[in-house]
Coordinates of C-alpha atoms in Angstrom, one line a residue:
Chain A
M28 CA 22.4 3.3 0.9
K29 CA 23.7 0.9 -1.6
S30 CA 21.7 -2.3 -1.2
E31 CA 18.3 -3.6 -0.2
A32 CA 20.0 -5.4 2.8
Q33 CA 21.4 -2.1 4.1
F34 CA 17.9 -0.5 3.8
L35 CA 16.3 -3.4 5.7
E36 CA 19.0 -3.1 8.4
L37 CA 18.3 0.6 8.9
I38 CA 14.6 -0.1 9.0
D39 CA 15.1 -2.8 11.7
T40 CA 17.2 -0.3 13.7
H41 CA 14.4 2.2 13.8
F42 CA 11.3 0.0 13.8
K43 CA 11.5 -2.4 16.7
G44 CA 8.9 -3.8 19.0
H45 CA 6.0 -6.2 19.0
H46 CA 2.3 -5.6 19.1
D47 CA -0.5 -7.8 20.4
F48 CA -2.3 -7.5 17.1
V49 CA 0.7 -8.6 15.0
A50 CA 1.2 -12.4 15.3
L51 CA 3.9 -12.5 12.6
G52 CA 6.0 -9.4 11.8
R53 CA 8.4 -8.4 9.0
G54 CA 10.5 -10.9 7.0
D55 CA 8.0 -13.5 5.7
D56 CA 5.9 -13.5 2.5
C57 CA 3.1 -11.9 4.6
A58 CA 2.7 -10.4 8.1
V59 CA -0.1 -11.9 10.2
L60 CA -2.6 -9.7 12.0
T61 CA -4.3 -11.3 14.9
G62 CA -8.0 -12.0 14.5
G63 CA -10.6 -11.6 17.1
K64 CA -11.5 -8.0 16.4
D65 CA -12.6 -6.2 13.2
L66 CA -9.7 -4.3 11.6
C67 CA -10.1 -1.0 9.8
V68 CA -7.7 -0.5 7.0
S69 CA -6.7 2.5 4.9
S70 CA -4.1 3.2 2.2
D71 CA -2.6 6.6 1.2
L72 CA 0.1 7.8 -1.1
F73 CA 2.6 10.5 -0.3
L74 CA 4.6 11.4 -3.4
E75 CA 7.4 13.8 -4.2
D76 CA 6.2 16.9 -6.2
V77 CA 2.6 15.9 -5.7
H78 CA 2.1 15.8 -1.9
F79 CA 5.5 17.3 -0.8
R80 CA 8.5 19.1 -2.1
H81 CA 12.0 18.7 -0.9
E82 CA 12.4 22.5 -1.1
Y83 CA 10.5 23.0 2.1
F84 CA 10.0 19.5 3.5
S85 CA 12.9 18.1 5.6
A86 CA 13.5 14.3 5.6
A87 CA 11.9 14.3 9.1
D88 CA 8.8 16.2 7.8
I89 CA 8.4 13.7 5.0
G90 CA 8.8 10.6 7.2
Y91 CA 6.4 12.1 9.7
K92 CA 3.6 13.3 7.3
A93 CA 3.6 10.1 5.1
L94 CA 2.5 8.2 8.2
A95 CA 0.5 10.9 9.9
V96 CA -2.0 11.2 7.0
N97 CA -2.7 7.5 7.3
V98 CA -3.1 7.7 11.1
S99 CA -5.6 10.4 10.5
D100 CA -7.9 8.0 8.6
I101 CA -7.8 5.6 11.6
A102 CA -8.6 8.5 13.9
A103 CA -11.6 9.4 11.7
M104 CA -13.1 5.9 12.3
G105 CA -12.9 6.5 16.1
A106 CA -10.3 3.8 16.1
K107 CA -6.7 3.2 17.3
P108 CA -3.9 2.3 14.9
V109 CA -2.0 -0.9 15.6
A110 CA 0.2 -1.6 12.6
F111 CA 1.1 -0.4 9.1
T112 CA 2.9 -1.7 6.0
M113 CA 5.0 0.6 3.8
D114 CA 5.9 0.4 0.1
L115 CA 8.9 2.7 -0.4
M116 CA 9.9 4.2 -3.8
I117 CA 13.6 5.1 -3.5
P118 CA 15.4 7.5 -5.8
S119 CA 19.2 7.3 -6.0
N120 CA 19.8 10.9 -4.9
L121 CA 19.1 10.7 -1.2
D122 CA 21.9 10.1 1.2
D123 CA 22.2 8.0 4.4
E124 CA 21.5 11.0 6.6
F125 CA 18.2 11.6 4.8
W126 CA 17.1 8.1 5.4
N127 CA 18.1 8.1 9.0
D128 CA 16.1 11.3 9.6
F129 CA 13.2 10.0 7.6
F130 CA 12.9 6.7 9.5
K131 CA 13.7 8.3 12.9
S132 CA 10.8 10.7 12.5
M133 CA 8.4 8.2 11.2
S134 CA 9.2 5.6 13.9
M135 CA 8.7 8.2 16.6
L136 CA 5.2 8.9 15.4
A137 CA 4.6 5.1 15.2
R138 CA 5.8 4.7 18.8
Q139 CA 3.7 7.6 20.1
N140 CA 0.7 5.8 18.6
D141 CA 1.7 2.4 19.8
M142 CA 1.9 0.8 16.3
V143 CA 4.4 -1.3 14.5
L144 CA 5.7 -1.6 11.0
A145 CA 4.5 -5.0 9.9
G146 CA 5.9 -5.3 6.3
G147 CA 6.2 -3.7 2.9
D148 CA 8.3 -3.4 -0.2
L149 CA 11.3 -1.5 -1.5
S150 CA 12.0 -0.4 -5.0
K151 CA 14.2 2.0 -6.8
A152 CA 12.3 4.9 -8.5
D153 CA 12.8 8.2 -10.1
K154 CA 11.2 10.2 -7.3
L155 CA 10.6 9.5 -3.6
G156 CA 7.2 8.0 -2.9
I157 CA 5.6 6.3 0.1
S158 CA 2.5 4.1 0.0
I159 CA 1.3 3.1 3.5
S160 CA -1.5 0.8 4.5
I161 CA -2.5 1.2 8.1
F162 CA -4.6 -1.0 10.4
G163 CA -6.7 -0.1 13.4
V164 CA -9.1 -1.5 15.9
A165 CA -12.2 0.1 17.5
G166 CA -13.1 0.2 21.1
S167 CA -16.4 -1.4 22.3
T168 CA -18.4 1.2 20.5
G169 CA -17.4 0.1 16.9
F170 CA -16.3 2.3 14.0
L171 CA -17.6 5.8 13.2
K172 CA -18.7 5.9 9.5
R173 CA -19.7 8.5 7.0
Q174 CA -23.3 8.9 5.8
N175 CA -24.6 8.1 9.2
C176 CA -26.4 11.3 10.2
A177 CA -30.0 12.6 10.0
Y178 CA -31.9 15.8 9.6
G179 CA -31.3 18.1 12.6
D180 CA -28.0 16.6 13.7
I181 CA -25.4 19.0 14.8
L182 CA -22.3 19.2 12.6
F183 CA -19.0 20.0 14.1
T184 CA -15.3 20.1 13.3
I185 CA -12.2 19.5 15.5
G186 CA -9.0 21.1 14.1
D187 CA -8.4 24.1 12.0
I188 CA -10.1 24.4 8.6
G189 CA -8.0 26.1 5.9
L190 CA -4.8 26.3 7.9
A191 CA -2.9 23.7 6.1
R192 CA -3.9 25.2 2.7
T193 CA -2.6 28.6 4.0
G194 CA 0.7 26.9 4.9
L195 CA 0.9 25.2 1.5
M196 CA 0.2 28.4 -0.5
A197 CA 2.6 30.4 1.6
L198 CA 5.4 27.8 1.2
E199 CA 4.8 27.6 -2.5
A200 CA 4.9 31.4 -2.8
T201 CA 7.7 32.3 -0.5
G202 CA 9.5 29.1 0.4
T203 CA 10.8 28.5 3.9
K204 CA 10.4 32.3 4.6
A205 CA 6.8 31.3 5.3
R206 CA 7.8 29.6 8.5
E207 CA 8.4 33.0 10.1
A208 CA 5.4 34.8 8.7
L209 CA 2.8 32.1 9.2
P210 CA 4.2 29.6 11.6
A211 CA 1.0 27.8 12.6
A212 CA -0.1 27.4 9.0
V213 CA 3.3 26.0 7.9
L214 CA 3.3 23.6 10.8
A215 CA -0.3 22.5 9.9
H216 CA 1.0 21.7 6.3
L217 CA 4.3 20.0 7.3
R218 CA 3.3 18.3 10.5
P219 CA -0.5 17.7 10.6
K220 CA -1.5 16.1 14.0
P221 CA -3.6 13.0 13.7
K222 CA -6.4 13.2 16.3
V223 CA -6.5 9.6 17.5
M224 CA -7.3 10.5 21.1
I225 CA -10.0 12.9 20.0
G226 CA -11.5 10.3 17.7
T227 CA -11.6 7.8 20.6
L228 CA -13.2 10.4 22.9
L229 CA -15.8 11.3 20.3
N230 CA -16.6 7.6 19.7
A231 CA -17.2 7.1 23.5
A232 CA -19.2 10.3 23.5
G233 CA -21.9 8.8 21.2
V234 CA -21.1 10.7 18.0
K235 CA -22.9 9.2 15.0
G236 CA -20.5 9.8 12.2
L237 CA -16.9 11.0 11.7
M238 CA -14.7 11.8 8.8
D239 CA -11.2 13.0 8.0
V240 CA -11.3 16.3 6.2
S241 CA -8.5 16.0 3.6
D242 CA -9.9 17.5 0.5
G243 CA -11.5 20.6 2.0
L244 CA -14.7 20.9 3.9
A245 CA -16.7 22.1 0.9
R246 CA -15.8 18.9 -1.0
D247 CA -15.8 16.5 1.9
L248 CA -19.1 17.6 3.5
P249 CA -21.3 16.1 0.7
R250 CA -19.4 12.9 1.0
F251 CA -20.0 12.9 4.7
L252 CA -23.8 13.7 4.4
G253 CA -24.5 11.4 1.5
P254 CA -26.7 12.2 -1.5
E255 CA -30.0 12.7 0.4
L256 CA -29.0 15.4 2.9
G257 CA -27.5 18.9 3.0
A258 CA -26.1 21.3 5.5
D259 CA -26.6 24.8 6.8
L260 CA -23.4 26.1 8.2
T261 CA -22.6 29.2 10.3
I262 CA -18.9 29.9 10.3
E263 CA -17.7 33.2 11.7
T264 CA -14.4 34.6 10.6
K265 CA -13.2 35.0 14.1
T266 CA -13.4 31.2 14.7
L267 CA -10.7 30.7 12.1
N268 CA -7.0 30.6 12.9
S269 CA -5.5 34.0 12.6
N270 CA -2.9 32.8 10.0
V271 CA -5.9 31.9 7.8
I272 CA -7.5 35.3 8.2
T273 CA -4.2 37.1 7.6
F274 CA -3.3 35.1 4.5
A275 CA -6.8 35.3 3.0
Q276 CA -6.9 39.0 3.4
T277 CA -3.4 39.3 1.8
I278 CA -4.7 37.6 -1.3
D279 CA -8.0 39.4 -1.1
V280 CA -10.4 36.5 -0.7
D281 CA -13.0 35.9 2.0
P282 CA -11.4 34.0 4.8
V283 CA -14.4 31.7 5.4
E284 CA -14.6 30.8 1.7
F285 CA -10.8 30.2 1.6
A286 CA -11.1 28.0 4.7
L287 CA -13.9 25.9 3.2
L288 CA -11.8 25.1 0.1
G289 CA -8.6 24.2 2.1
G290 CA -7.3 20.7 1.4
E291 CA -5.2 18.5 3.7
D292 CA -6.7 19.9 6.9
Y293 CA -6.7 16.5 8.6
A294 CA -9.4 18.0 10.8
L295 CA -12.3 15.8 11.9
L296 CA -15.8 16.4 10.7
G297 CA -18.6 14.9 12.8
A298 CA -22.3 14.7 13.4
V299 CA -24.1 14.2 16.7
S300 CA -27.7 14.1 17.6
P301 CA -28.8 17.4 19.3
F302 CA -30.3 15.3 22.1
E303 CA -27.0 13.5 22.8
A304 CA -24.5 16.3 22.1
G305 CA -23.5 17.0 25.7
K306 CA -20.5 14.7 26.0
A307 CA -19.2 15.4 22.5
E308 CA -19.3 19.2 23.1
S309 CA -16.9 18.7 26.0
V310 CA -14.3 17.1 23.8
P311 CA -11.3 19.5 23.4
G312 CA -11.6 21.6 20.2
F313 CA -15.3 20.8 19.5
T314 CA -16.5 23.6 17.2
R315 CA -20.1 23.6 16.1
I316 CA -20.4 24.6 12.4
G317 CA -24.0 24.0 11.6
T318 CA -26.8 21.5 11.2
V319 CA -27.9 18.8 8.8
T320 CA -30.8 19.8 6.5
K321 CA -33.5 17.8 4.8
E322 CA -32.5 18.7 1.2
P323 CA -29.1 18.2 -0.4
G324 CA -27.0 21.4 -0.8
L325 CA -24.7 23.6 1.2
T326 CA -25.6 26.9 2.8
V327 CA -22.9 29.0 4.5
N328 CA -23.8 32.0 6.5
G329 CA -27.2 32.1 4.8
K330 CA -25.8 31.9 1.2
T331 CA -25.7 28.9 -1.1
F332 CA -22.2 27.6 -1.5
T333 CA -21.3 25.8 -4.7
T334 CA -17.6 26.1 -5.4
P335 CA -16.0 22.6 -5.4
G336 CA -13.0 21.8 -3.2
F337 CA -9.7 20.2 -4.0
D338 CA -9.5 17.7 -6.9
H339 CA -6.4 15.5 -6.8
F340 CA -6.0 15.5 -10.6
N341 CA -6.7 19.1 -11.4
D342 CA -5.4 21.2 -8.6
Chain B
M25 CA -9.9 10.3 -17.6
K26 CA -10.2 13.9 -16.5
S27 CA -11.2 13.8 -12.8
E28 CA -11.0 11.7 -9.7
A29 CA -14.7 11.2 -9.8
Q30 CA -14.5 9.6 -13.3
F31 CA -11.8 7.3 -12.1
L32 CA -13.8 6.2 -9.1
E33 CA -16.8 5.6 -11.4
L34 CA -14.7 3.4 -13.7
I35 CA -13.3 1.5 -10.7
D36 CA -16.9 0.9 -9.4
T37 CA -17.9 -0.4 -12.8
H38 CA -15.2 -3.1 -12.8
F39 CA -14.9 -3.9 -9.1
K40 CA -18.3 -4.9 -7.8
G41 CA -19.3 -7.4 -5.2
H42 CA -19.1 -8.1 -1.5
H43 CA -17.1 -10.5 0.6
D44 CA -17.8 -12.1 3.9
F45 CA -14.5 -10.8 5.2
V46 CA -15.2 -7.1 4.3
A47 CA -17.7 -5.6 6.7
L48 CA -17.3 -2.1 5.2
G49 CA -16.1 -1.5 1.6
R50 CA -14.8 1.4 -0.4
G51 CA -15.9 5.0 0.2
D52 CA -15.2 5.7 3.9
D53 CA -12.0 6.8 5.6
C54 CA -11.2 3.1 6.1
A55 CA -12.5 -0.2 5.0
V56 CA -13.4 -2.7 7.7
L57 CA -12.1 -6.3 7.6
T58 CA -14.1 -8.7 9.6
G59 CA -12.4 -10.2 12.7
G60 CA -12.6 -13.7 13.9
K61 CA -9.8 -15.1 11.9
D62 CA -6.1 -14.1 11.7
L63 CA -5.4 -12.1 8.5
C64 CA -2.2 -12.3 6.5
V65 CA -1.2 -9.1 4.8
S66 CA 1.4 -8.3 2.1
S67 CA 2.3 -5.1 0.1
D68 CA 4.0 -4.9 -3.2
L69 CA 5.0 -2.2 -5.7
F70 CA 4.6 -2.5 -9.4
L71 CA 6.3 0.5 -11.1
E72 CA 6.7 1.6 -14.7
D73 CA 10.3 1.2 -16.0
V74 CA 11.2 -0.7 -12.8
H75 CA 8.9 -3.7 -12.8
F76 CA 7.3 -3.3 -16.3
R77 CA 7.7 -1.4 -19.5
H78 CA 4.9 -0.2 -21.7
E79 CA 6.9 -1.4 -24.7
Y80 CA 6.0 -5.0 -24.2
F81 CA 3.4 -4.9 -21.3
S82 CA -0.2 -4.2 -22.5
A83 CA -2.6 -2.4 -20.2
A84 CA -4.2 -5.8 -19.5
D85 CA -0.8 -7.3 -18.6
I86 CA 0.0 -4.5 -16.2
G87 CA -3.3 -4.7 -14.4
Y88 CA -3.0 -8.5 -14.2
K89 CA 0.5 -8.7 -12.9
A90 CA 0.3 -5.8 -10.4
L91 CA -2.3 -7.9 -8.6
A92 CA -0.9 -11.3 -9.4
V93 CA 2.5 -10.7 -7.6
N94 CA 0.5 -9.8 -4.5
V95 CA -1.7 -12.9 -4.7
S96 CA 1.4 -14.9 -5.0
D97 CA 2.5 -13.8 -1.5
I98 CA -0.8 -15.0 -0.1
A99 CA -0.4 -18.4 -1.9
A100 CA 3.0 -18.7 -0.3
M101 CA 1.4 -18.6 3.2
G102 CA -0.8 -21.5 2.2
A103 CA -3.7 -19.0 2.5
K104 CA -6.6 -17.7 0.4
P105 CA -6.8 -14.0 -0.6
V106 CA -10.0 -12.2 0.4
A107 CA -9.5 -8.5 -0.3
F108 CA -6.9 -5.9 -1.4
T109 CA -6.4 -2.1 -1.4
M110 CA -4.8 -0.3 -4.3
D111 CA -2.8 3.0 -4.3
L112 CA -2.6 4.1 -7.9
M113 CA -0.1 6.6 -9.4
I114 CA -1.6 8.0 -12.5
P115 CA 0.3 9.7 -15.3
S116 CA -1.5 12.0 -17.7
N117 CA -0.5 10.1 -20.9
L118 CA -2.8 7.1 -20.6
D119 CA -6.2 7.1 -22.3
D120 CA -9.6 5.8 -21.2
E121 CA -9.1 2.6 -23.2
F122 CA -5.9 1.9 -21.3
W123 CA -7.7 2.2 -18.0
N124 CA -10.6 0.2 -19.1
D125 CA -8.3 -2.7 -20.1
F126 CA -6.2 -2.3 -17.0
F127 CA -9.1 -2.5 -14.6
K128 CA -10.9 -5.2 -16.6
S129 CA -7.9 -7.5 -16.5
M130 CA -7.2 -6.9 -12.8
S131 CA -10.8 -7.3 -11.8
M132 CA -11.0 -10.7 -13.7
L133 CA -8.1 -12.0 -11.6
A134 CA -9.7 -10.7 -8.5
R135 CA -13.0 -12.5 -9.3
Q136 CA -11.1 -15.7 -10.2
N137 CA -9.6 -15.6 -6.7
D138 CA -12.9 -14.5 -5.0
M139 CA -11.5 -11.2 -3.6
V140 CA -12.7 -7.7 -3.5
L141 CA -11.1 -4.2 -3.8
A142 CA -11.7 -2.7 -0.4
G143 CA -10.1 0.7 -0.8
G144 CA -7.1 2.8 -1.8
D145 CA -5.9 6.1 -3.0
L146 CA -5.5 7.9 -6.4
S147 CA -2.8 10.4 -7.3
K148 CA -1.4 12.0 -10.3
A149 CA 2.3 11.0 -10.9
D150 CA 5.0 11.2 -13.6
K151 CA 4.9 7.5 -14.3
L152 CA 2.4 4.7 -13.7
G153 CA 2.7 2.9 -10.4
I154 CA 0.6 0.5 -8.4
S155 CA 1.0 -0.3 -4.7
I156 CA -1.3 -3.1 -3.6
S157 CA -1.8 -4.4 -0.1
I158 CA -3.5 -7.8 0.0
F159 CA -5.3 -9.7 2.8
G160 CA -5.7 -13.5 3.1
V161 CA -7.1 -16.1 5.5
A162 CA -5.7 -19.5 6.3
G163 CA -7.6 -22.8 6.5
S164 CA -7.7 -24.8 9.7
T165 CA -4.0 -25.6 9.4
G166 CA -2.7 -22.0 9.8
F167 CA -0.1 -20.1 7.8
L168 CA 3.0 -21.6 6.2
K169 CA 6.1 -19.6 7.2
R170 CA 9.7 -19.3 6.2
Q171 CA 12.5 -20.6 8.5
N172 CA 10.5 -23.5 9.7
C173 CA 12.5 -26.5 8.4
A174 CA 15.1 -28.9 9.9
Y175 CA 18.1 -30.9 8.9
G176 CA 17.0 -33.7 6.5
D177 CA 13.8 -32.1 5.3
I178 CA 13.1 -32.4 1.6
L179 CA 13.2 -29.2 -0.4
F180 CA 10.9 -28.8 -3.3
T181 CA 9.7 -26.2 -5.8
I182 CA 6.4 -25.9 -7.7
G183 CA 6.6 -23.8 -10.8
D184 CA 9.4 -23.1 -13.3
I185 CA 12.6 -21.6 -12.0
G186 CA 14.4 -19.2 -14.3
L187 CA 11.6 -19.0 -16.9
A188 CA 10.4 -15.5 -16.1
R189 CA 14.0 -14.2 -16.2
T190 CA 14.3 -15.8 -19.6
G191 CA 11.2 -14.0 -20.7
L192 CA 12.4 -10.7 -19.3
M193 CA 15.8 -10.9 -20.9
A194 CA 14.4 -11.9 -24.2
L195 CA 11.8 -9.1 -24.1
E196 CA 14.5 -6.6 -23.2
A197 CA 16.8 -7.8 -26.0
T198 CA 14.3 -8.3 -28.8
G199 CA 11.1 -6.7 -27.7
T200 CA 7.8 -8.3 -28.6
K201 CA 9.5 -10.6 -31.1
A202 CA 10.4 -12.7 -28.1
R203 CA 6.7 -13.8 -27.9
E204 CA 7.2 -16.1 -30.9
A205 CA 10.7 -17.3 -30.0
L206 CA 10.1 -18.1 -26.4
P207 CA 6.4 -18.0 -25.7
A208 CA 6.4 -19.8 -22.3
A209 CA 9.1 -17.6 -21.0
V210 CA 7.4 -14.4 -22.1
L211 CA 4.1 -15.5 -20.6
A212 CA 5.9 -16.4 -17.3
H213 CA 7.2 -12.8 -17.2
L214 CA 4.0 -11.0 -18.3
R215 CA 1.4 -13.2 -16.7
P216 CA 2.8 -15.1 -13.7
K217 CA 0.2 -17.5 -12.3
P218 CA -0.3 -17.2 -8.5
K219 CA -0.5 -20.7 -7.0
V220 CA -3.3 -20.2 -4.5
M221 CA -4.8 -23.7 -5.0
I222 CA -1.4 -25.3 -4.9
G223 CA -0.5 -23.4 -1.7
T224 CA -3.8 -24.6 -0.1
L225 CA -3.1 -28.2 -1.1
L226 CA 0.4 -28.1 0.3
N227 CA -0.9 -26.6 3.5
A228 CA -3.4 -29.5 3.9
A229 CA -0.6 -31.9 2.9
G230 CA 1.4 -31.1 6.1
V231 CA 4.2 -29.1 4.4
K232 CA 6.3 -27.3 7.1
G233 CA 7.4 -24.1 5.3
L234 CA 6.6 -22.3 2.1
M235 CA 7.9 -19.3 0.3
D236 CA 7.3 -17.2 -2.8
V237 CA 10.5 -17.3 -5.0
S238 CA 10.6 -13.8 -6.3
D239 CA 14.3 -12.8 -6.2
G240 CA 15.7 -16.0 -7.6
L241 CA 16.1 -19.4 -5.9
A242 CA 19.8 -18.7 -5.0
R243 CA 18.9 -15.5 -3.1
D244 CA 15.6 -16.7 -1.6
L245 CA 16.8 -20.1 -0.4
P246 CA 18.9 -18.7 2.4
R247 CA 16.0 -16.6 3.5
F248 CA 13.8 -19.7 3.6
L249 CA 16.3 -21.8 5.5
G250 CA 17.4 -19.1 8.0
P251 CA 21.0 -18.5 9.2
E252 CA 21.6 -21.9 10.8
L253 CA 20.9 -24.3 7.9
G254 CA 22.0 -24.9 4.4
A255 CA 20.9 -26.9 1.4
D256 CA 22.2 -29.6 -0.9
L257 CA 20.5 -29.3 -4.3
T258 CA 20.4 -31.6 -7.2
I259 CA 18.9 -29.9 -10.3
E260 CA 19.2 -31.6 -13.6
T261 CA 19.1 -29.5 -16.7
K262 CA 16.4 -31.6 -18.2
T263 CA 14.0 -30.6 -15.4
L264 CA 14.1 -27.0 -16.5
N265 CA 11.7 -25.5 -19.0
S266 CA 13.0 -25.9 -22.6
N267 CA 12.8 -22.1 -23.1
V268 CA 15.3 -21.7 -20.2
I269 CA 17.7 -24.2 -21.7
T270 CA 17.4 -22.7 -25.2
F271 CA 18.0 -19.2 -24.0
A272 CA 20.9 -20.1 -21.6
Q273 CA 22.6 -21.9 -24.3
T274 CA 22.2 -19.0 -26.7
I275 CA 23.9 -16.6 -24.2
D276 CA 26.4 -19.4 -23.4
V277 CA 25.8 -19.8 -19.7
D278 CA 24.9 -23.0 -17.7
P279 CA 21.1 -23.4 -17.7
V280 CA 21.0 -24.5 -14.1
E281 CA 23.1 -21.6 -12.9
F282 CA 20.9 -19.2 -15.0
A283 CA 17.7 -20.7 -13.5
L284 CA 19.0 -20.4 -10.0
L285 CA 19.5 -16.6 -10.5
G286 CA 16.2 -16.0 -12.1
G287 CA 14.1 -13.3 -10.4
E288 CA 10.3 -13.0 -10.5
D289 CA 9.6 -16.7 -10.8
Y290 CA 6.6 -16.6 -8.4
A291 CA 7.3 -20.3 -8.0
L292 CA 6.8 -21.8 -4.6
L293 CA 9.7 -23.1 -2.5
G294 CA 8.8 -25.5 0.3
A295 CA 10.1 -27.9 2.8
V296 CA 8.5 -31.1 4.1
S297 CA 9.7 -33.8 6.5
P298 CA 10.9 -37.0 4.6
F299 CA 8.6 -39.0 6.9
E300 CA 5.5 -37.0 5.9
A301 CA 6.2 -36.2 2.2
G302 CA 3.7 -38.5 0.6
K303 CA 0.8 -36.2 0.3
A304 CA 2.9 -33.2 -0.7
E305 CA 4.6 -35.2 -3.5
S306 CA 1.2 -35.8 -5.0
V307 CA 0.5 -32.1 -5.4
P308 CA 0.7 -31.2 -9.1
G309 CA 4.1 -29.8 -10.1
F310 CA 5.9 -31.0 -7.0
T311 CA 9.6 -31.1 -7.9
R312 CA 12.1 -32.3 -5.4
I313 CA 15.3 -30.2 -5.6
G314 CA 17.3 -31.3 -2.6
T315 CA 17.6 -31.6 1.2
V316 CA 18.3 -29.3 4.1
T317 CA 21.8 -29.6 5.5
K318 CA 23.2 -29.0 9.0
E319 CA 25.6 -26.3 8.0
P320 CA 24.7 -23.0 6.2
G321 CA 25.7 -22.8 2.6
L322 CA 24.4 -24.0 -0.8
T323 CA 25.6 -26.9 -2.8
V324 CA 24.3 -27.5 -6.3
N325 CA 25.0 -30.7 -8.1
G326 CA 27.9 -31.4 -5.8
K327 CA 29.5 -27.9 -6.1
T328 CA 29.4 -25.0 -3.7
F329 CA 27.2 -22.2 -5.1
T330 CA 28.0 -18.6 -4.1
T331 CA 26.7 -16.2 -6.7
P332 CA 24.1 -13.9 -5.2
G333 CA 20.6 -13.5 -6.8
F334 CA 18.7 -10.5 -7.8
D335 CA 19.1 -7.2 -5.9
H336 CA 16.3 -4.7 -6.4
F337 CA 18.7 -1.8 -6.2
N338 CA 21.6 -3.0 -8.3
D339 CA 20.2 -5.2 -11.0

C-alpha cells in the first residue's frame, strides 16, 4: 500500500453499510452519532509486541482481536455495539495481502455485530498498532455497571477463566506448535469471543452489575466490588477448561490459582441478588463462583488470596 | 511512573470534573455519554517521530497539541467539544516530571474548552503515542459539513495558511534556534489554536460548509468541494504571515505556493453564499480566498494549480 488514498479505498471496500445510529459516516472532519439514546464508549489499544506478535498472530487474527477486545467492553455494559472509529499505526513492512486479510476479518466481526466503521486516522509508524473507540446503546434496562452489588449477592462468570493466559504462555513457549497441543487455549488468546448476546440476556435477566475480565479475575474482582466489599469464592478445578488444568499441571502450579491470575479472558463477571437469580442462572455459561462479603478481601476455597493479577506495565 | 495504578492516580489529579454530557465517567468498562443530542466524534493520532519530536517539543507542547488537533476537528463542524477518551502509548524513558507537565498542559486545554476526560487505555510501548477520540455537540444550527457548497459560493479561510509548515521546516532545519528567528511559525507548529469559538460564530452566521485544513489547502480544498466543483483562488502574498514570506524567500520558493502546500495549519476553510456572506465576513480573521467554480480544478491567481499537498505516508 503506497498512499493514504489507497488505504482509504481498501477500507471503503471492506467497510460498507449504514447504521441508524450514524447520521454522518466517514469522510468529514467528524462522524455524527445520532442522539436520542445514551451512548456507551470505550477505547482500547492493540499494539505489536505488547498485545500481539506477528510470529503467531495472522493478519486475520490481529484484525479480529483488535476489534473484539473493544466489543467485549460494550458486552460488559449489557449493551449492543453500533459503531467504532479506528486509529491505525502502519509500518512499511506489511504487504497488500496482509491488509486485505486484516480488514476482511475485522469487517466480518463488525458485520456480525451490526456495527459500522464511522471514522479514524491513519499514520505511518515503526510497528503496527490499532486504537479503537467503540460506541454502544443499551436496551430499555440501561447499562450494567461495576461497583453496583451488595453483601450476599451471587457472583458469577460466563466464559473460561485462565484459558487465554494458557494460550498466551503456550504460544510464547512453543510458538504455533501450541495450536495442536492446546487448541482451545490458543483460540481463546487469538480469537476471544465477545459476549454481546450474553450481556444483553443478563441485562434483561435483572443482573445488578457486569464487568469485562481482562486483567485476570484476581485483579478485576476488587475493581468490580469497589473498596467496601469483598468476595468469598469457591472454584473447583473441575470447572476449569481442561487445557488450563493440563497446562497448569505441566508448569507445576495450582490450576485454580493460575486461572485467577489469567489476563485477557474477556469473560464476563457479574453479580445478581440471590432473590432474583433465577433468570440469570438460565443464561448459557452461567457459572456461580461465590458471594459478596461484608468486608474487603478475597477468599478462594476457604483461603485468603492476595497475589495481584496482571499489570500492563510490569508483566 | 512504575505502575498502571500510579498513572491512573496522576491522571485523576489532573483531570477532574463532571460534564452534563457525561453520565458515567472513567473507571468502568465504558463511559456513558448522555443522549438527547447528536454527537460528533473524531479520532486522531499524535505519534513520536511522526507528528512530533522530543528535540523541540516539550512535554507541555506534546500534551497540548495531542488534544488540540482533535479539538480542531470539532471546531470545523461548528460544534463544541464536551468530552474525549485517550489511549496512551507509554515508553519507559519518560520521567514523572514529563508526565506531570504533559497532563497539566493537556488538562488546561480541556478545562478551557469545558470538556472532560471520559476514559481510555494505557499501554507500554517503544515510543510515545497518543490516540484521542473526541466528542462534540452542535448548537441549534446543526453541524457544518464538507461538500456542501455550490457554484458561486465565496471561499474563505480563518487562520494562517502555511505558517505551521514554516515552523516545522525551520525547527527541523535549525532546531530550537527557530524559536527566535520565526516565533509565530514555531508557535503555530507547536501550539496550534483550535478555533472553537470561531466555528460556533460561523455556524450561527449561516456558513454552508466548514473544514479543518490539516493537510494543506491544496490537498484539502478538493475534499471540501467534492468531485463536481472547483475553485478560483486569489491569494496575495501580502495576506500571508510575514514568517511564511521570509522563510519561503529564504528557500527560494513562491510564498503563495509554499503556503498552499502547508500541512497542519489547523485553519478553517469555509464556504458561504454571496447573498448571505455579511455575518460571516464580520467573524474575526475572515479572509476571502476565492469562489467556487462549475468545473473541478484549482486556479490560483489566474494559473492552474496542480501540485498535490501533504501525504501522510510519503512526506
